[in-house]
Amino acid sequence: VQLQASGGGLVQDGGSLRLSCTASGRIFSINAMGWYRQAPGKQRELVALISSGGSTTYEDSAKGRFTISRDNAKNTVDLLMNSLKPEDTAVYYCNVRAMATMFRSPTDYWGQGTLVTVSS
């Protein structure tokens, strides 16, 4: 399973960005899909998660500003980020928990990371 993320960049305080991630390769099924971020000097943290059924979970600071969505037919997960703040600056990683074949256990796969920079 390979993940390709896109959509990062430089945006001003209060601006918006949409991150997209596509899973490809040998995929039997995808369970949860999510976005994590890692700011300089900090640990990677969960930003938003969406289950195969569409249930969502958000990190507290993301609630009301970020929206995660997925397209199961296309194996994509998007993160729409509004009202961005300088403290949102980080490398954002997409993550999926997927089974490559019906005989494999669910495994976490990670994208390459995309940098989001919010200027004040």
PDB file of C-alpha atoms in Angstrom:
ATOM      1  CA  VAL A   1       0.000   0.000   0.000  1.00  0.00           C
ATOM      2  CA  GLN A   2       1.404   3.382  -1.006  1.00  0.00           C
ATOM      3  CA  LEU A   3       0.121   6.768   0.112  1.00  0.00           C
ATOM      4  CA  GLN A   4       0.580   9.967  -1.851  1.00  0.00           C
ATOM      5  CA  ALA A   5      -0.233  13.214  -0.074  1.00  0.00           C
ATOM      6  CA  SER A   6      -0.567  16.666  -1.560  1.00  0.00           C
ATOM      7  CA  GLY A   7      -1.887  20.110  -0.793  1.00  0.00           C
ATOM      8  CA  GLY A   8       0.533  21.574   1.700  1.00  0.00           C
ATOM      9  CA  GLY A   9       2.018  25.015   1.336  1.00  0.00           C
ATOM     10  CA  LEU A  10       2.336  28.498   2.774  1.00  0.00           C
ATOM     11  CA  VAL A  11      -0.775  30.323   3.904  1.00  0.00           C
ATOM     12  CA  GLN A  12      -1.464  33.393   5.990  1.00  0.00           C
ATOM     13  CA  ASP A  13      -3.032  33.381   9.423  1.00  0.00           C
ATOM     14  CA  GLY A  14      -6.769  32.774   8.987  1.00  0.00           C
ATOM     15  CA  GLY A  15      -6.382  31.146   5.591  1.00  0.00           C
ATOM     16  CA  SER A  16      -7.435  27.729   4.340  1.00  0.00           C
ATOM     17  CA  LEU A  17      -5.801  24.688   2.811  1.00  0.00           C
ATOM     18  CA  ARG A  18      -7.030  21.296   1.659  1.00  0.00           C
ATOM     19  CA  LEU A  19      -4.805  18.271   2.024  1.00  0.00           C
ATOM     20  CA  SER A  20      -5.463  15.169  -0.032  1.00  0.00           C
ATOM     21  CA  CYS A  21      -4.091  11.668   0.216  1.00  0.00           C
ATOM     22  CA  THR A  22      -4.593   8.728  -2.134  1.00  0.00           C
ATOM     23  CA  ALA A  23      -3.900   5.125  -1.278  1.00  0.00           C
ATOM     24  CA  SER A  24      -2.809   2.834  -4.083  1.00  0.00           C
ATOM     25  CA  GLY A  25      -1.255  -0.532  -4.675  1.00  0.00           C
ATOM     26  CA  ARG A  26      -2.417  -3.850  -3.326  1.00  0.00           C
ATOM     27  CA  ILE A  27      -5.411  -3.065  -1.112  1.00  0.00           C
ATOM     28  CA  PHE A  28      -7.975  -5.528   0.133  1.00  0.00           C
ATOM     29  CA  SER A  29      -9.706  -3.155   2.529  1.00  0.00           C
ATOM     30  CA  ILE A  30      -9.128   0.119   4.328  1.00  0.00           C
ATOM     31  CA  ASN A  31     -10.305   0.658   7.873  1.00  0.00           C
ATOM     32  CA  ALA A  32      -9.575   4.022   9.462  1.00  0.00           C
ATOM     33  CA  MET A  33      -7.961   6.892   7.587  1.00  0.00           C
ATOM     34  CA  GLY A  34      -6.457   9.903   9.263  1.00  0.00           C
ATOM     35  CA  TRP A  35      -4.143  12.847   9.357  1.00  0.00           C
ATOM     36  CA  TYR A  36      -1.354  13.414  11.858  1.00  0.00           C
ATOM     37  CA  ARG A  37       1.065  16.275  12.201  1.00  0.00           C
ATOM     38  CA  GLN A  38       4.483  16.865  13.663  1.00  0.00           C
ATOM     39  CA  ALA A  39       5.734  20.324  14.509  1.00  0.00           C
ATOM     40  CA  PRO A  40       9.462  20.994  15.006  1.00  0.00           C
ATOM     41  CA  GLY A  41      10.627  19.639  18.328  1.00  0.00           C
ATOM     42  CA  LYS A  42       7.302  17.981  19.073  1.00  0.00           C
ATOM     43  CA  GLN A  43       5.905  14.491  18.862  1.00  0.00           C
ATOM     44  CA  ARG A  44       3.606  13.435  16.065  1.00  0.00           C
ATOM     45  CA  GLU A  45      -0.020  13.921  17.050  1.00  0.00           C
ATOM     46  CA  LEU A  46      -3.377  12.902  15.676  1.00  0.00           C
ATOM     47  CA  VAL A  47      -5.275  15.704  13.955  1.00  0.00           C
ATOM     48  CA  ALA A  48      -8.331  13.912  12.601  1.00  0.00           C
ATOM     49  CA  LEU A  49      -9.520  10.370  12.020  1.00  0.00           C
ATOM     50  CA  ILE A  50     -12.372   8.915   9.999  1.00  0.00           C
ATOM     51  CA  SER A  51     -13.598   5.345  10.252  1.00  0.00           C
ATOM     52  CA  SER A  52     -14.710   3.171   7.374  1.00  0.00           C
ATOM     53  CA  GLY A  53     -18.272   4.006   8.358  1.00  0.00           C
ATOM     54  CA  GLY A  54     -17.669   7.755   8.365  1.00  0.00           C
ATOM     55  CA  SER A  55     -17.374   8.430  12.095  1.00  0.00           C
ATOM     56  CA  THR A  56     -14.912  11.219  12.802  1.00  0.00           C
ATOM     57  CA  THR A  57     -12.594  12.158  15.638  1.00  0.00           C
ATOM     58  CA  TYR A  58     -10.715  15.447  15.948  1.00  0.00           C
ATOM     59  CA  GLU A  59      -7.927  16.746  18.106  1.00  0.00           C
ATOM     60  CA  ASP A  60      -9.334  19.492  20.319  1.00  0.00           C
ATOM     61  CA  SER A  61      -7.715  22.431  18.525  1.00  0.00           C
ATOM     62  CA  ALA A  62      -8.954  21.135  15.165  1.00  0.00           C
ATOM     63  CA  LYS A  63     -12.596  20.892  16.168  1.00  0.00           C
ATOM     64  CA  GLY A  64     -14.739  23.417  14.341  1.00  0.00           C
ATOM     65  CA  ARG A  65     -11.925  24.399  11.983  1.00  0.00           C
ATOM     66  CA  PHE A  66     -10.897  21.193  10.217  1.00  0.00           C
ATOM     67  CA  THR A  67     -13.053  18.704   8.347  1.00  0.00           C
ATOM     68  CA  ILE A  68     -11.917  15.232   7.386  1.00  0.00           C
ATOM     69  CA  SER A  69     -13.641  13.303   4.623  1.00  0.00           C
ATOM     70  CA  ARG A  70     -13.019  10.178   2.593  1.00  0.00           C
ATOM     71  CA  ASP A  71     -14.030   8.677  -0.711  1.00  0.00           C
ATOM     72  CA  ASN A  72     -14.045   4.916  -0.343  1.00  0.00           C
ATOM     73  CA  ALA A  73     -14.409   4.342  -4.072  1.00  0.00           C
ATOM     74  CA  LYS A  74     -11.239   6.325  -4.771  1.00  0.00           C
ATOM     75  CA  ASN A  75      -9.326   5.392  -1.591  1.00  0.00           C
ATOM     76  CA  THR A  76      -8.777   9.040  -0.757  1.00  0.00           C
ATOM     77  CA  VAL A  77      -8.885  11.034   2.435  1.00  0.00           C
ATOM     78  CA  ASP A  78      -9.010  14.817   2.527  1.00  0.00           C
ATOM     79  CA  LEU A  79      -8.483  17.337   5.294  1.00  0.00           C
ATOM     80  CA  LEU A  80     -10.029  20.764   4.807  1.00  0.00           C
ATOM     81  CA  MET A  81      -8.380  23.226   7.144  1.00  0.00           C
ATOM     82  CA  ASN A  82      -9.998  26.584   7.750  1.00  0.00           C
ATOM     83  CA  SER A  83      -9.073  29.469  10.053  1.00  0.00           C
ATOM     84  CA  LEU A  84      -5.476  28.296  10.103  1.00  0.00           C
ATOM     85  CA  LYS A  85      -3.207  29.571  12.853  1.00  0.00           C
ATOM     86  CA  PRO A  86       0.582  29.789  13.092  1.00  0.00           C
ATOM     87  CA  GLU A  87       0.485  26.979  15.656  1.00  0.00           C
ATOM     88  CA  ASP A  88      -0.913  24.699  12.937  1.00  0.00           C
ATOM     89  CA  THR A  89       2.466  24.855  11.204  1.00  0.00           C
ATOM     90  CA  ALA A  90       3.777  21.310  10.909  1.00  0.00           C
ATOM     91  CA  VAL A  91       4.459  18.454   8.572  1.00  0.00           C
ATOM     92  CA  TYR A  92       1.159  16.657   8.010  1.00  0.00           C
ATOM     93  CA  TYR A  93       1.106  12.914   7.429  1.00  0.00           C
ATOM     94  CA  CYS A  94      -1.751  10.849   6.131  1.00  0.00           C
ATOM     95  CA  ASN A  95      -2.265   7.438   7.644  1.00  0.00           C
ATOM     96  CA  VAL A  96      -4.418   4.485   6.753  1.00  0.00           C
ATOM     97  CA  ARG A  97      -4.996   1.211   8.498  1.00  0.00           C
ATOM     98  CA  ALA A  98      -5.418  -1.279   5.708  1.00  0.00           C
ATOM     99  CA  MET A  99      -5.274  -4.916   4.783  1.00  0.00           C
ATOM    100  CA  ALA A 100      -3.175  -5.550   1.690  1.00  0.00           C
ATOM    101  CA  THR A 101      -4.791  -8.962   1.235  1.00  0.00           C
ATOM    102  CA  MET A 102      -7.497 -10.870   3.043  1.00  0.00           C
ATOM    103  CA  PHE A 103      -4.783 -12.920   4.722  1.00  0.00           C
ATOM    104  CA  ARG A 104      -2.883  -9.962   6.150  1.00  0.00           C
ATOM    105  CA  SER A 105      -3.591  -8.286   9.446  1.00  0.00           C
ATOM    106  CA  PRO A 106      -4.543  -4.598   9.413  1.00  0.00           C
ATOM    107  CA  THR A 107      -1.377  -2.523   9.164  1.00  0.00           C
ATOM    108  CA  ASP A 108      -0.686   1.175   9.503  1.00  0.00           C
ATOM    109  CA  TYR A 109       0.688   2.861   6.392  1.00  0.00           C
ATOM    110  CA  TRP A 110       2.066   6.391   6.223  1.00  0.00           C
ATOM    111  CA  GLY A 111       2.374   9.018   3.527  1.00  0.00           C
ATOM    112  CA  GLN A 112       5.544  10.991   2.941  1.00  0.00           C
ATOM    113  CA  GLY A 113       4.391  14.119   4.750  1.00  0.00           C
ATOM    114  CA  THR A 114       3.431  17.501   3.398  1.00  0.00           C
ATOM    115  CA  LEU A 115       4.536  20.764   4.971  1.00  0.00           C
ATOM    116  CA  VAL A 116       1.949  23.304   6.064  1.00  0.00           C
ATOM    117  CA  THR A 117       3.299  26.713   7.068  1.00  0.00           C
ATOM    118  CA  VAL A 118       0.990  29.375   8.488  1.00  0.00           C
ATOM    119  CA  SER A 119       2.497  32.834   8.633  1.00  0.00           C
ATOM    120  CA  SER A 120       1.398  35.430  11.170  1.00  0.00           C
TER     121      SER A 120
END
